[in-house]
Short mmCIF file of C-alpha atoms and ligand atoms in Angstrom, two decimals:
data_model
loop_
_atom_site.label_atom_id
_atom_site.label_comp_id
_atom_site.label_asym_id
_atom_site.label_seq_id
_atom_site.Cartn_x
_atom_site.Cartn_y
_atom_site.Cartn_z
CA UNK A 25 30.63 34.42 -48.31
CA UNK A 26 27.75 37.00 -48.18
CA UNK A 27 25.31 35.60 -51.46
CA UNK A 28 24.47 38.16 -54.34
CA UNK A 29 25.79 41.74 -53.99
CA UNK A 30 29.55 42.66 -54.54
CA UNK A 31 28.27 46.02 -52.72
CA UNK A 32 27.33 43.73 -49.64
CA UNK A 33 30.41 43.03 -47.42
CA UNK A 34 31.58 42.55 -43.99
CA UNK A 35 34.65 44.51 -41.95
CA UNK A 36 37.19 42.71 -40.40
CA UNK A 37 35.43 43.85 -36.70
CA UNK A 38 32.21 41.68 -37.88
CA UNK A 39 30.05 44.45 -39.03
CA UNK A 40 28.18 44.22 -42.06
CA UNK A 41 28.40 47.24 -44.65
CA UNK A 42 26.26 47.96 -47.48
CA UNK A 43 28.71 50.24 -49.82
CA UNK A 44 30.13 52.31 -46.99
CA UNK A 45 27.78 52.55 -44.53
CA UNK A 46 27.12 50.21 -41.41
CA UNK A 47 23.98 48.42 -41.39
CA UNK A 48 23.55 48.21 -37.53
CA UNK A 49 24.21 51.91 -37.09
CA UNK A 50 21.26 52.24 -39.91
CA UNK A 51 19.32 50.10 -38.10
CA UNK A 52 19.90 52.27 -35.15
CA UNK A 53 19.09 56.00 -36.65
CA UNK A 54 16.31 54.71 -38.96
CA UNK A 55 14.56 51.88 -36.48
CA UNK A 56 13.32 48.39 -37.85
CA UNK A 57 11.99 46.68 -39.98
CA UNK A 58 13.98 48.28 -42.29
CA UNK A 59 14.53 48.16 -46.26
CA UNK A 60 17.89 49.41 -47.72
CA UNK A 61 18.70 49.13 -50.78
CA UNK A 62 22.30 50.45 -52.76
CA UNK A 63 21.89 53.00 -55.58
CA UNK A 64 25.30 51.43 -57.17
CA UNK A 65 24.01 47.98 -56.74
CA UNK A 66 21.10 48.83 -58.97
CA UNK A 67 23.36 50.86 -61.30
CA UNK A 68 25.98 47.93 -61.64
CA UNK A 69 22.57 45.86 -62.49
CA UNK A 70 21.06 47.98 -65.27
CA UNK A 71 24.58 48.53 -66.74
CA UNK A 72 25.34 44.73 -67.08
CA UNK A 73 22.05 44.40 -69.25
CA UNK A 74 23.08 47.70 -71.20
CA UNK A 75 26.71 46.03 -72.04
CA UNK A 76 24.90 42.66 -72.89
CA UNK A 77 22.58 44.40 -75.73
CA UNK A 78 25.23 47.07 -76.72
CA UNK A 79 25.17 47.88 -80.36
CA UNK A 80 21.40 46.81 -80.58
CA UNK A 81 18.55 48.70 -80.67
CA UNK A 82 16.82 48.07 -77.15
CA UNK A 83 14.74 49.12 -74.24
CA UNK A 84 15.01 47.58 -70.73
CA UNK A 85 12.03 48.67 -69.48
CA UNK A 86 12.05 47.87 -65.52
CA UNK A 87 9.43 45.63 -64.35
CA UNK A 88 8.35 48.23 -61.48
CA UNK A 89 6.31 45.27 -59.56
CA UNK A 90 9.62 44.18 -57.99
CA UNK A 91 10.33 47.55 -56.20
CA UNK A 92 8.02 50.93 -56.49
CA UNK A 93 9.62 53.22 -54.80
CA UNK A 94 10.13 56.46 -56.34
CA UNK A 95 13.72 56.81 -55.85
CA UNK A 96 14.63 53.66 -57.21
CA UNK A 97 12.51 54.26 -60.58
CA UNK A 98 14.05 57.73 -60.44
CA UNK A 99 17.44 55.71 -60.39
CA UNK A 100 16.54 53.38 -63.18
CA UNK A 101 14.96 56.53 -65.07
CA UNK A 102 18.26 58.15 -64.59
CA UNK A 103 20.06 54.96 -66.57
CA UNK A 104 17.71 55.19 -69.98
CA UNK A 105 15.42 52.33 -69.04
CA UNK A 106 11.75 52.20 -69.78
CA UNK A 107 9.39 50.50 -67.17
CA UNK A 108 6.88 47.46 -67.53
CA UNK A 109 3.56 48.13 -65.61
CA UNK A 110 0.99 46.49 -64.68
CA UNK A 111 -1.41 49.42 -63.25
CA UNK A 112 -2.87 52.73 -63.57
CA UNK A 113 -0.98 53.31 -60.30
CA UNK A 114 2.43 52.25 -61.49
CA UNK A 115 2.39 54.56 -64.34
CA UNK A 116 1.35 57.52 -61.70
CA UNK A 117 3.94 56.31 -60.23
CA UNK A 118 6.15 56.56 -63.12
CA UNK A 119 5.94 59.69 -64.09
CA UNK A 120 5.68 61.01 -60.08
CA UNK A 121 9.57 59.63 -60.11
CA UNK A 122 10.35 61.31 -63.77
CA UNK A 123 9.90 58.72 -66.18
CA UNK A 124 8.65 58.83 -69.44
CA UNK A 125 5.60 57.54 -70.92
CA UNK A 126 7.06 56.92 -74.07
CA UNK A 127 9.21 53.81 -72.59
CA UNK A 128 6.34 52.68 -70.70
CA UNK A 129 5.43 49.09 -71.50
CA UNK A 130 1.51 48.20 -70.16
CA UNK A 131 1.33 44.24 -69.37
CA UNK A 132 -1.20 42.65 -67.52
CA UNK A 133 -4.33 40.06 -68.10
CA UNK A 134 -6.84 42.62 -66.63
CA UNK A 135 -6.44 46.06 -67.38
CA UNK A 136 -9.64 48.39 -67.02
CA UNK A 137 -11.01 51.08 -69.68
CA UNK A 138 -10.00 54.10 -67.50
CA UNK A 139 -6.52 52.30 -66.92
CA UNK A 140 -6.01 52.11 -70.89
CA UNK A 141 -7.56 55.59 -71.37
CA UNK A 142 -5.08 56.96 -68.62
CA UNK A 143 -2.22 55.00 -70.24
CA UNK A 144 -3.18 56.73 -73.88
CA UNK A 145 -3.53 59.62 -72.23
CA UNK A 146 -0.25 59.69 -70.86
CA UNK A 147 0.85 58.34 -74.12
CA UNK A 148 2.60 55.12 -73.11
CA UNK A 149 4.85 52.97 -75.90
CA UNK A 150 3.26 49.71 -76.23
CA UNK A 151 -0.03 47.74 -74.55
CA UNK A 152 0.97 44.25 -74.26
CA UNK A 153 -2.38 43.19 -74.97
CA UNK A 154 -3.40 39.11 -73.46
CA UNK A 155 -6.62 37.98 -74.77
CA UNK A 156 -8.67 38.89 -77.86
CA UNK A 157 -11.69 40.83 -75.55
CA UNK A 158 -8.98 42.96 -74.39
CA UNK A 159 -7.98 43.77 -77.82
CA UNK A 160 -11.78 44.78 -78.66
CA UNK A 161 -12.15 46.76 -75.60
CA UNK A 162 -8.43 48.62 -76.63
CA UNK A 163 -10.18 49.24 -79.90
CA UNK A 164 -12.96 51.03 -78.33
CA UNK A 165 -11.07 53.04 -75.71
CA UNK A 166 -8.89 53.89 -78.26
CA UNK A 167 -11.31 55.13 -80.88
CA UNK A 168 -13.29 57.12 -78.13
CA UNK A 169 -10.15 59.09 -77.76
CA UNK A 170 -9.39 59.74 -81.12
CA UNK A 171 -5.82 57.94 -81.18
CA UNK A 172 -4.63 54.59 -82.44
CA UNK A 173 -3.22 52.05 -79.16
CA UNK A 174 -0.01 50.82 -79.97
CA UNK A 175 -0.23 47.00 -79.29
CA UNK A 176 2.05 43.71 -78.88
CA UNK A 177 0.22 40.84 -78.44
CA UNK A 178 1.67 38.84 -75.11
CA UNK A 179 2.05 35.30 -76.83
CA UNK A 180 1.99 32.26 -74.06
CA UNK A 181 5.06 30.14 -75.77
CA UNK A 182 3.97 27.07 -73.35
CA UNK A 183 7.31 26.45 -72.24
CA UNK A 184 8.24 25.23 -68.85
CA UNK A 185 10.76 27.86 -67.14
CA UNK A 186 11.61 25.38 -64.52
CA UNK A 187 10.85 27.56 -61.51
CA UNK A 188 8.29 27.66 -58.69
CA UNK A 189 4.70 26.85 -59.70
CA UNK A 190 3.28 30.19 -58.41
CA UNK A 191 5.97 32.45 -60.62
CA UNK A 192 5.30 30.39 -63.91
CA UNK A 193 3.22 32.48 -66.45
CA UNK A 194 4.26 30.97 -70.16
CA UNK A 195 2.85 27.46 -69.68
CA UNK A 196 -0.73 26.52 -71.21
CA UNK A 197 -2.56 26.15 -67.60
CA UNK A 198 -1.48 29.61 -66.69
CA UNK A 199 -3.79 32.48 -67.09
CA UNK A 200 -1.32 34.95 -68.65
CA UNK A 201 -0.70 35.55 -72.68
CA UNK A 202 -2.35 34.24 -75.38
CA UNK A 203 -2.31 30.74 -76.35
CA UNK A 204 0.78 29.78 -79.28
CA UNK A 205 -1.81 28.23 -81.53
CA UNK A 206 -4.19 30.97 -81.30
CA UNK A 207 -1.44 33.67 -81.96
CA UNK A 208 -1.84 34.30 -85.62
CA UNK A 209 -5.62 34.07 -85.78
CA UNK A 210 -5.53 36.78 -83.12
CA UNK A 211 -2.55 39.20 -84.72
CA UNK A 212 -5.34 38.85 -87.65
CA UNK A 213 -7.63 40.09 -85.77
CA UNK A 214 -5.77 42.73 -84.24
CA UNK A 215 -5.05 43.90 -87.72
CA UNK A 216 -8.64 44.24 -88.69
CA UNK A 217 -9.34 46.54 -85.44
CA UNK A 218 -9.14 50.08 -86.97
CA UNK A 219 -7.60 51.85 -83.73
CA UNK A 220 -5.22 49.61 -83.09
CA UNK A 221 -1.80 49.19 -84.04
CA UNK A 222 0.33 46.03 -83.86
CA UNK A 223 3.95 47.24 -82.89
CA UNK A 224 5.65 44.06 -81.58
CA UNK A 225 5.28 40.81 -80.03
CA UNK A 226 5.08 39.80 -76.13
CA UNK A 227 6.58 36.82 -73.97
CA UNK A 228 7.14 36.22 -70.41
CA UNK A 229 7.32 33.01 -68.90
CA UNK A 230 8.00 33.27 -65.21
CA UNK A 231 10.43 34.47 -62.36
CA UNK A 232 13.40 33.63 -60.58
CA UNK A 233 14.41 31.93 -63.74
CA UNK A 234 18.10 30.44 -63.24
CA UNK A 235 18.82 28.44 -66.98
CA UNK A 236 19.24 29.79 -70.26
CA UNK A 237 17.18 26.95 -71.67
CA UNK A 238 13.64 27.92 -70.99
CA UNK A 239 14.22 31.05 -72.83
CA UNK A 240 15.91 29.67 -75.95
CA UNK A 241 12.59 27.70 -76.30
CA UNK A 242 10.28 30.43 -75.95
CA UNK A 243 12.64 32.48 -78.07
CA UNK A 244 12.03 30.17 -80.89
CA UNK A 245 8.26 29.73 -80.89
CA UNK A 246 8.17 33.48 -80.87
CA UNK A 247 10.59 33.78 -84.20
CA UNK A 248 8.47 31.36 -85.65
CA UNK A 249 5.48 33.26 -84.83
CA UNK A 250 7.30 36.81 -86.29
CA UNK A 251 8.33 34.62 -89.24
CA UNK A 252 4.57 33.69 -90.44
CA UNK A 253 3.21 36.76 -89.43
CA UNK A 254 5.62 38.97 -91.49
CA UNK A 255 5.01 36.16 -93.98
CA UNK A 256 0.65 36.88 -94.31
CA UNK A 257 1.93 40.99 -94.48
CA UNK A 258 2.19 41.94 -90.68
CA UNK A 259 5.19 43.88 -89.49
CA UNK A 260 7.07 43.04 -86.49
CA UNK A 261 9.12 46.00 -85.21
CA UNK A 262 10.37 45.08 -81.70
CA UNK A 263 10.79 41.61 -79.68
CA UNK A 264 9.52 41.48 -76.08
CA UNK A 265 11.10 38.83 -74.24
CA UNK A 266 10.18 39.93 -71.18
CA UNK A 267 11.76 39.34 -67.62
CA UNK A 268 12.56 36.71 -65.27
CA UNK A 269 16.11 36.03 -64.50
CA UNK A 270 16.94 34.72 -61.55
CA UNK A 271 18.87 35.98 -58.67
CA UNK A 272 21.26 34.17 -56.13
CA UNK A 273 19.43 33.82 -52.87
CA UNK A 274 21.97 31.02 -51.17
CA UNK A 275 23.26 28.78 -53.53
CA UNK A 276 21.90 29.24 -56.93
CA UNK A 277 24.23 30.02 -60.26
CA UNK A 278 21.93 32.45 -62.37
CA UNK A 279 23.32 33.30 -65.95
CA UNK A 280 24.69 36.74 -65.96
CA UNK A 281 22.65 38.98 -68.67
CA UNK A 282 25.33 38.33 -70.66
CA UNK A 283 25.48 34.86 -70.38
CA UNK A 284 21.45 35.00 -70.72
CA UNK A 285 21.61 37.31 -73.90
CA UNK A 286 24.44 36.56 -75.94
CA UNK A 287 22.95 32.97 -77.07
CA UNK A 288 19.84 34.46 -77.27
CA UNK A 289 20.48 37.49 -79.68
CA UNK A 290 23.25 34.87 -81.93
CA UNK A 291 19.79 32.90 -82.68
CA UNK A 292 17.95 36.07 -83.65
CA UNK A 293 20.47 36.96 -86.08
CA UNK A 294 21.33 33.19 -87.00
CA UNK A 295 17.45 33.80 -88.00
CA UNK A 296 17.75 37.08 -89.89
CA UNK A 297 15.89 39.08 -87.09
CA UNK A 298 19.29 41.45 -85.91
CA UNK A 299 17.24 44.66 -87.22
CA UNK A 300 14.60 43.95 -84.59
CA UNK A 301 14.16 46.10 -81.73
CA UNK A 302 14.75 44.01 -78.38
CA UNK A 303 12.44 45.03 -75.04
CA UNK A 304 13.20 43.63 -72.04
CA UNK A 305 11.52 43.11 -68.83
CA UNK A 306 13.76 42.62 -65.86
CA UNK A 307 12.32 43.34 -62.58
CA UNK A 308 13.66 40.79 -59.68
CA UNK A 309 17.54 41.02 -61.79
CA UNK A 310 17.70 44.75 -61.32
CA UNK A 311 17.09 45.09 -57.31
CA UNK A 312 16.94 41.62 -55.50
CA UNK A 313 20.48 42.10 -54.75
CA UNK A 314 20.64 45.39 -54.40
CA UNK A 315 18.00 45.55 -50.60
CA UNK A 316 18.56 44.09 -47.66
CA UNK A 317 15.44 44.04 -44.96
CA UNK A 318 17.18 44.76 -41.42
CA UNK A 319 15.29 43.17 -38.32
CA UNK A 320 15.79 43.24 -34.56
CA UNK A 321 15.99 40.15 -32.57
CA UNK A 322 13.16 40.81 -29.36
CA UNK A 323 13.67 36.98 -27.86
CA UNK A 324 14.51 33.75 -27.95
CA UNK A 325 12.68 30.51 -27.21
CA UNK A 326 14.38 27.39 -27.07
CA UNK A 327 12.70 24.62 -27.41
CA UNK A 328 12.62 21.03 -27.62
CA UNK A 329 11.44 20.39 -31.29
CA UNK A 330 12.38 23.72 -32.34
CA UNK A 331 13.64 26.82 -31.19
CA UNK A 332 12.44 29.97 -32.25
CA UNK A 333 14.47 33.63 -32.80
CA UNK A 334 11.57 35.83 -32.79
CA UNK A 335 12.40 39.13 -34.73
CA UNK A 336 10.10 42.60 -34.99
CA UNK A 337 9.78 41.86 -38.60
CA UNK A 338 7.21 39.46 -39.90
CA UNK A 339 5.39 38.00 -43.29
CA UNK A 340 3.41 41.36 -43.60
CA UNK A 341 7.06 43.17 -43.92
CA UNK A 342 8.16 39.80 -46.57
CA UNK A 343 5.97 37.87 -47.39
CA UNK A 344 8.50 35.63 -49.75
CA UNK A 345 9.30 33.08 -47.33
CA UNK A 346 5.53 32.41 -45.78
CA UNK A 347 3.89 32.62 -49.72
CA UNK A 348 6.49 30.84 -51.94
CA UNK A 349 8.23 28.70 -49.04
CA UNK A 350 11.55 31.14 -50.47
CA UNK A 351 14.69 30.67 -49.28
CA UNK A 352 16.68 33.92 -48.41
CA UNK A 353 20.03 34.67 -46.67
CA UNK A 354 19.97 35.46 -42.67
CA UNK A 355 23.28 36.88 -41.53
CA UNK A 356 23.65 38.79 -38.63
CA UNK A 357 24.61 42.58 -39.15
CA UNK A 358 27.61 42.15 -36.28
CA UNK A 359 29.13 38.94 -35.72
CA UNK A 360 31.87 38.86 -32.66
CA UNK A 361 33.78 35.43 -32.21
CA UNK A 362 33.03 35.40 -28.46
CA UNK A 363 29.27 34.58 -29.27
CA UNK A 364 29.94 32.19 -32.75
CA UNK A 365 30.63 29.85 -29.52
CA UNK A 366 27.17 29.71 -28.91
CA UNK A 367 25.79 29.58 -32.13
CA UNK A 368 22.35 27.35 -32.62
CA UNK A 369 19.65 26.73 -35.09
CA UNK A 370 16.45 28.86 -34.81
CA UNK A 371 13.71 29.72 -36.76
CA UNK A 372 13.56 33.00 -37.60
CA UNK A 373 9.77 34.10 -37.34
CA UNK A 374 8.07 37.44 -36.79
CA UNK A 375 5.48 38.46 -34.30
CA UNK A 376 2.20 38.14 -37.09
CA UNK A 377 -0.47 35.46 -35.17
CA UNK A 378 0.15 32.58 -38.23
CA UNK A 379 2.41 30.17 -37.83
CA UNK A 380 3.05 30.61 -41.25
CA UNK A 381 5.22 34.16 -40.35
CA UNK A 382 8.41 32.43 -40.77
CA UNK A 383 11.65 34.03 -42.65
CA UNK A 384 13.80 31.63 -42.29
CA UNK A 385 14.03 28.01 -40.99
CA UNK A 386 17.04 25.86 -39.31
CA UNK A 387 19.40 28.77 -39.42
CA UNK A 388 22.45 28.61 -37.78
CA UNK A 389 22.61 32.05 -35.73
CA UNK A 390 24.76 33.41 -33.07
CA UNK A 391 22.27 36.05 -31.71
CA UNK A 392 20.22 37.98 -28.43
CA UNK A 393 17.71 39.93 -28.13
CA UNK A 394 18.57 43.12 -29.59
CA UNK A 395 20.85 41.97 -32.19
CA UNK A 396 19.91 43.00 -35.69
CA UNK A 397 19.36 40.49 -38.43
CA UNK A 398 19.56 41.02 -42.33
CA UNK A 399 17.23 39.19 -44.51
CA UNK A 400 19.27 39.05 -47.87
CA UNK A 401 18.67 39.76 -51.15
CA UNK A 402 15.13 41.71 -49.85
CA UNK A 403 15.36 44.26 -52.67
CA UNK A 404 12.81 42.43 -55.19
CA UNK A 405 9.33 41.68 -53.77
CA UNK A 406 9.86 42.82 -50.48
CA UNK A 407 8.16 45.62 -49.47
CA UNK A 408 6.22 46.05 -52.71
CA UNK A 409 4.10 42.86 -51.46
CA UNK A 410 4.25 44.51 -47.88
CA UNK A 411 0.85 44.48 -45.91
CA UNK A 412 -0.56 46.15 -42.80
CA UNK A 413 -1.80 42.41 -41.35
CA UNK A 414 -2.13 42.45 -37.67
CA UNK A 415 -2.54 46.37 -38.01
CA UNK A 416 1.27 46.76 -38.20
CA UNK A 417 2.68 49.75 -40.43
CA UNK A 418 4.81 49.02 -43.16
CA UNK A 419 8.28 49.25 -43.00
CA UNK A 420 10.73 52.38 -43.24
CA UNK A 421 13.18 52.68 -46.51
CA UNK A 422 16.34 53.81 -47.10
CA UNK A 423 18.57 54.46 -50.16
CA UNK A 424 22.35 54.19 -49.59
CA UNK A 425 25.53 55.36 -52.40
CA UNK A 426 28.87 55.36 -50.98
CA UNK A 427 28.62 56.89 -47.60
CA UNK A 428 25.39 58.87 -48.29
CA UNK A 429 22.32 57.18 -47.00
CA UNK A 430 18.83 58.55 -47.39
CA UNK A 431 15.25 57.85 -46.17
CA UNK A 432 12.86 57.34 -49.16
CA UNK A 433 10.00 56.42 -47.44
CA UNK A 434 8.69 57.00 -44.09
CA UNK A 435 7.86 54.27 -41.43
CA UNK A 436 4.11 54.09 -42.15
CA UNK A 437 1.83 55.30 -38.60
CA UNK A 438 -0.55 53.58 -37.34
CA UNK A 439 -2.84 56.59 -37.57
CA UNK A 440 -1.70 56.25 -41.41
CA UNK A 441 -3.50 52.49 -41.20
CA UNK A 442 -6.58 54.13 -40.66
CA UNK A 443 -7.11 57.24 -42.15
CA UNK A 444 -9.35 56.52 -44.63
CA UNK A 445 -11.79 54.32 -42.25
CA UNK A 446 -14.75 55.78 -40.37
CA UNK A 447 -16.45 55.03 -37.00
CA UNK A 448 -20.02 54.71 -37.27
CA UNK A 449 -21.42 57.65 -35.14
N1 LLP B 509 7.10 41.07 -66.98
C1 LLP B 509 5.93 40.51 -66.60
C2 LLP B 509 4.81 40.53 -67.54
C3 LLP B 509 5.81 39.93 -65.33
O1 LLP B 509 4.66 39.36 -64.98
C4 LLP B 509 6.91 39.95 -64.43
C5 LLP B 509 6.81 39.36 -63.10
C6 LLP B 509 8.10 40.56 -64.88
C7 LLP B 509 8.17 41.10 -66.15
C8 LLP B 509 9.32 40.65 -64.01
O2 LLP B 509 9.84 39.40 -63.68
P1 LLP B 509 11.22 39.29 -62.87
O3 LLP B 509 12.32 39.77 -63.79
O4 LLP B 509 11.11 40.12 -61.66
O5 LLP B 509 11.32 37.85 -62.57
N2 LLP B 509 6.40 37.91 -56.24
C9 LLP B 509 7.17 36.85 -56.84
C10 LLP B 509 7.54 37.17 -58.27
C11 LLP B 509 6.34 37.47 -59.14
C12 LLP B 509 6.71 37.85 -60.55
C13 LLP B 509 5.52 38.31 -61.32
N3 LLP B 509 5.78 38.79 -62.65
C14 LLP B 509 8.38 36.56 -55.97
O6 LLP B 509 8.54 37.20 -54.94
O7 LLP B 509 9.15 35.65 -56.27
#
């Protein structure tokens, strides 16, 4: 059973397909390391949200950090949905791919004045504002330009989403979002700034969430929050609950967004809130499963503690496993029965001088050199934390739909890796 994507399967001769097309033969035209990612998978994604909040006034705005390549926000463009940045360069980005400003939500704990002037410029839909200096500096910007910033304040519910310490943002000892006591004081003070204006309220608590809990919680302490605020004479319009949920790597059991959502929107109307716009923040939901990162095996090394399968992809191409110690599928992309015989346990590490480069450990793997691995579920986080370490260009990406596959970004050169550097003649 290949984890995650219905669009990921394997033919009855061993080879593994992603929709129609074989991913050793794309290994072969396109070379490795190699991203691919299916166009339906991310479609089938985006529509299960869209049938989860049908009926409802809403915005899934794609949190672009998980995946920034143009075609794919051209794809989620395509299907209605905003975007959540975090950077002057993702809204370039955004509107290089054909998005629209006005579904553009702007998150982040450090935004500088010529990112919020470019973002009021461009005339995005909401700043999802985290500390009260921010808010001041917003005011200025925003009065030097004439306009009034359209602000949610990004509340930190202090709620434990149960996930890996690094990818938790809504408890009290992270940096994100602004304290839940010191919410109202600050919505106050929002209110008071003259070129602001308060549009909604902001919560994300962390990643690779896989229980419905964490967000019920949060859910709450934000209603209460809407609840006195509308109560001292502030208006609410939309509800931000941002992103988070969790994707099956191996063995996981993620809510579906409709399992995720339909508790969570009965306890906004339960509260009297149904008229209230709902944003959404998905990122890691929307692609994980939709990319696979293909690798080639260059040797083996048995040995007597461990045994190593040393592939021409390494922590610089993902850097999941080697930062967050994260688990992802390793299949290979042909399997024959012949060499299943000789199947043993490697670990899977890439050719970057750390022994930290792993991608996968104890893996059970029938492979030689020049086999091709897949790294599954690589679509979220994979090459958009990519890094030329060890002067190694970043990998080559290509977008598949039925049997069409296309190259959406270039194998970086190494004359690319230094272009902008100079000698010193
Ligand atoms: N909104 C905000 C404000 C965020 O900070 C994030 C992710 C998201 C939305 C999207 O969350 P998602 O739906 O993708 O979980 N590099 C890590 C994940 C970092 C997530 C950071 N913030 C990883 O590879 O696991």
């Amino acid at each position: 059973m290949l984890p995650g994507s219905p669009f990921l399967h394997r033919d009855a001769a061993g080879s593994l397909h992603l929709e129609a097309l074989e991913l050793n033969e794309l290994a072969s035209r396109f070379g490795t390391p190699l991203y691919v990612y299916s166009r339906s998978a991310m479609q089938a994604a985006v529509a299960a949200y869209q049938r989860a909040l049908a009926g409802r006034q809403h915005l899934i705005c794609y949190a672009m950090k998980a995946n920034a390549n143009l075609a794919v926000l051209q794809t989620f463009a395509q299907a209605g949905c905003g975007f959540d940045i975090v950077s002057g360069g993702e809204l370039a980005r955004v509107l290089a791919a054909g998005g629209s400003a006005d579904k553009v939500v702007f998150s982040g704990v450090g935004k500088t004045r010529a990112e919020m002037a470019q973002a009021l410029e461009a005339g995005v839909r909401c700043f999802n504002v985290e500390s009260i200096p921010e808010l001041a500096v917003l005011d200025e910007v925003a009065r030097a330009h004439g306009v009034r910033a359209p602000v949610s304040l990004r509340v930190n519910p202090d709620v434990d989403p149960k996930t890996h310490p690094y990818i938790s943002t809504g408890l009290k000892g992270n940096k994100f979002g602004i304290a839940h006591s010191e919410a109202l004081v600050t919505y106050q003070r929002a209110a008071e700034l003259q070129s602001l204006h308060i549009t909604g309220i902001d919560c994300h608590i962390g990643s690779q969430i896989t229980e419905v809990s964490p967000y019920q919680d949060a859910l709450d302490r934000v209603l209460d929050l809407v609840e006195a605020l509308e109560a001292q004479g502030l208006s609410i319009h939309h509800l931000d609950l941002g992103g988070g949920l969790g994707i099956t790597y191996t063995d996981e059991t993620p809510p579906t967004p409709e399992q995720l959502l339909a508790p969570l929107l009965a306890r906004i109307d339960a509260r009297g809130h149904s008229q209230r716009e709902i944003v959404l923040e998905p990122g890691r939901s929307l692609v994980g499963n939709a990319g696979v990162m293909l690798t080639e095996v260059l040797f083996l090394k048995p040995g007597e503690q461990k045994s190593f399968c040393i592939v021409d992809a390494g922590m610089n191409d993902l850097m999941r496993p080697a930062m967050y110690e994260a688990t992802m599928g390793i299949v290979a992309c042909q399997t024959n029965t012949e060499k299943a015989k000789t199947a043993h346990t490697w670990d899977v590490v890439g050719p970057v001088c750390e022994s930290g480069d792993w991608l996968g450990r104890d893996r059970d793997l029938a492979v030689a050199p020049g086999d091709r691995l897949a790294v599954l579920s690589a679509g979220a986080y994979g090459m958009s934390m990519a890094s030329n370490y060890n002067a190694r260009g970043r990998a080559a990406e290509v977008m598949v739909e039925g049997d069409q596959a296309r190259l959406i970004r270039e194998r970086e050169s190494v004359s690319d890796l230094y272009r902008l550097e100079k000698r010193w003649d």
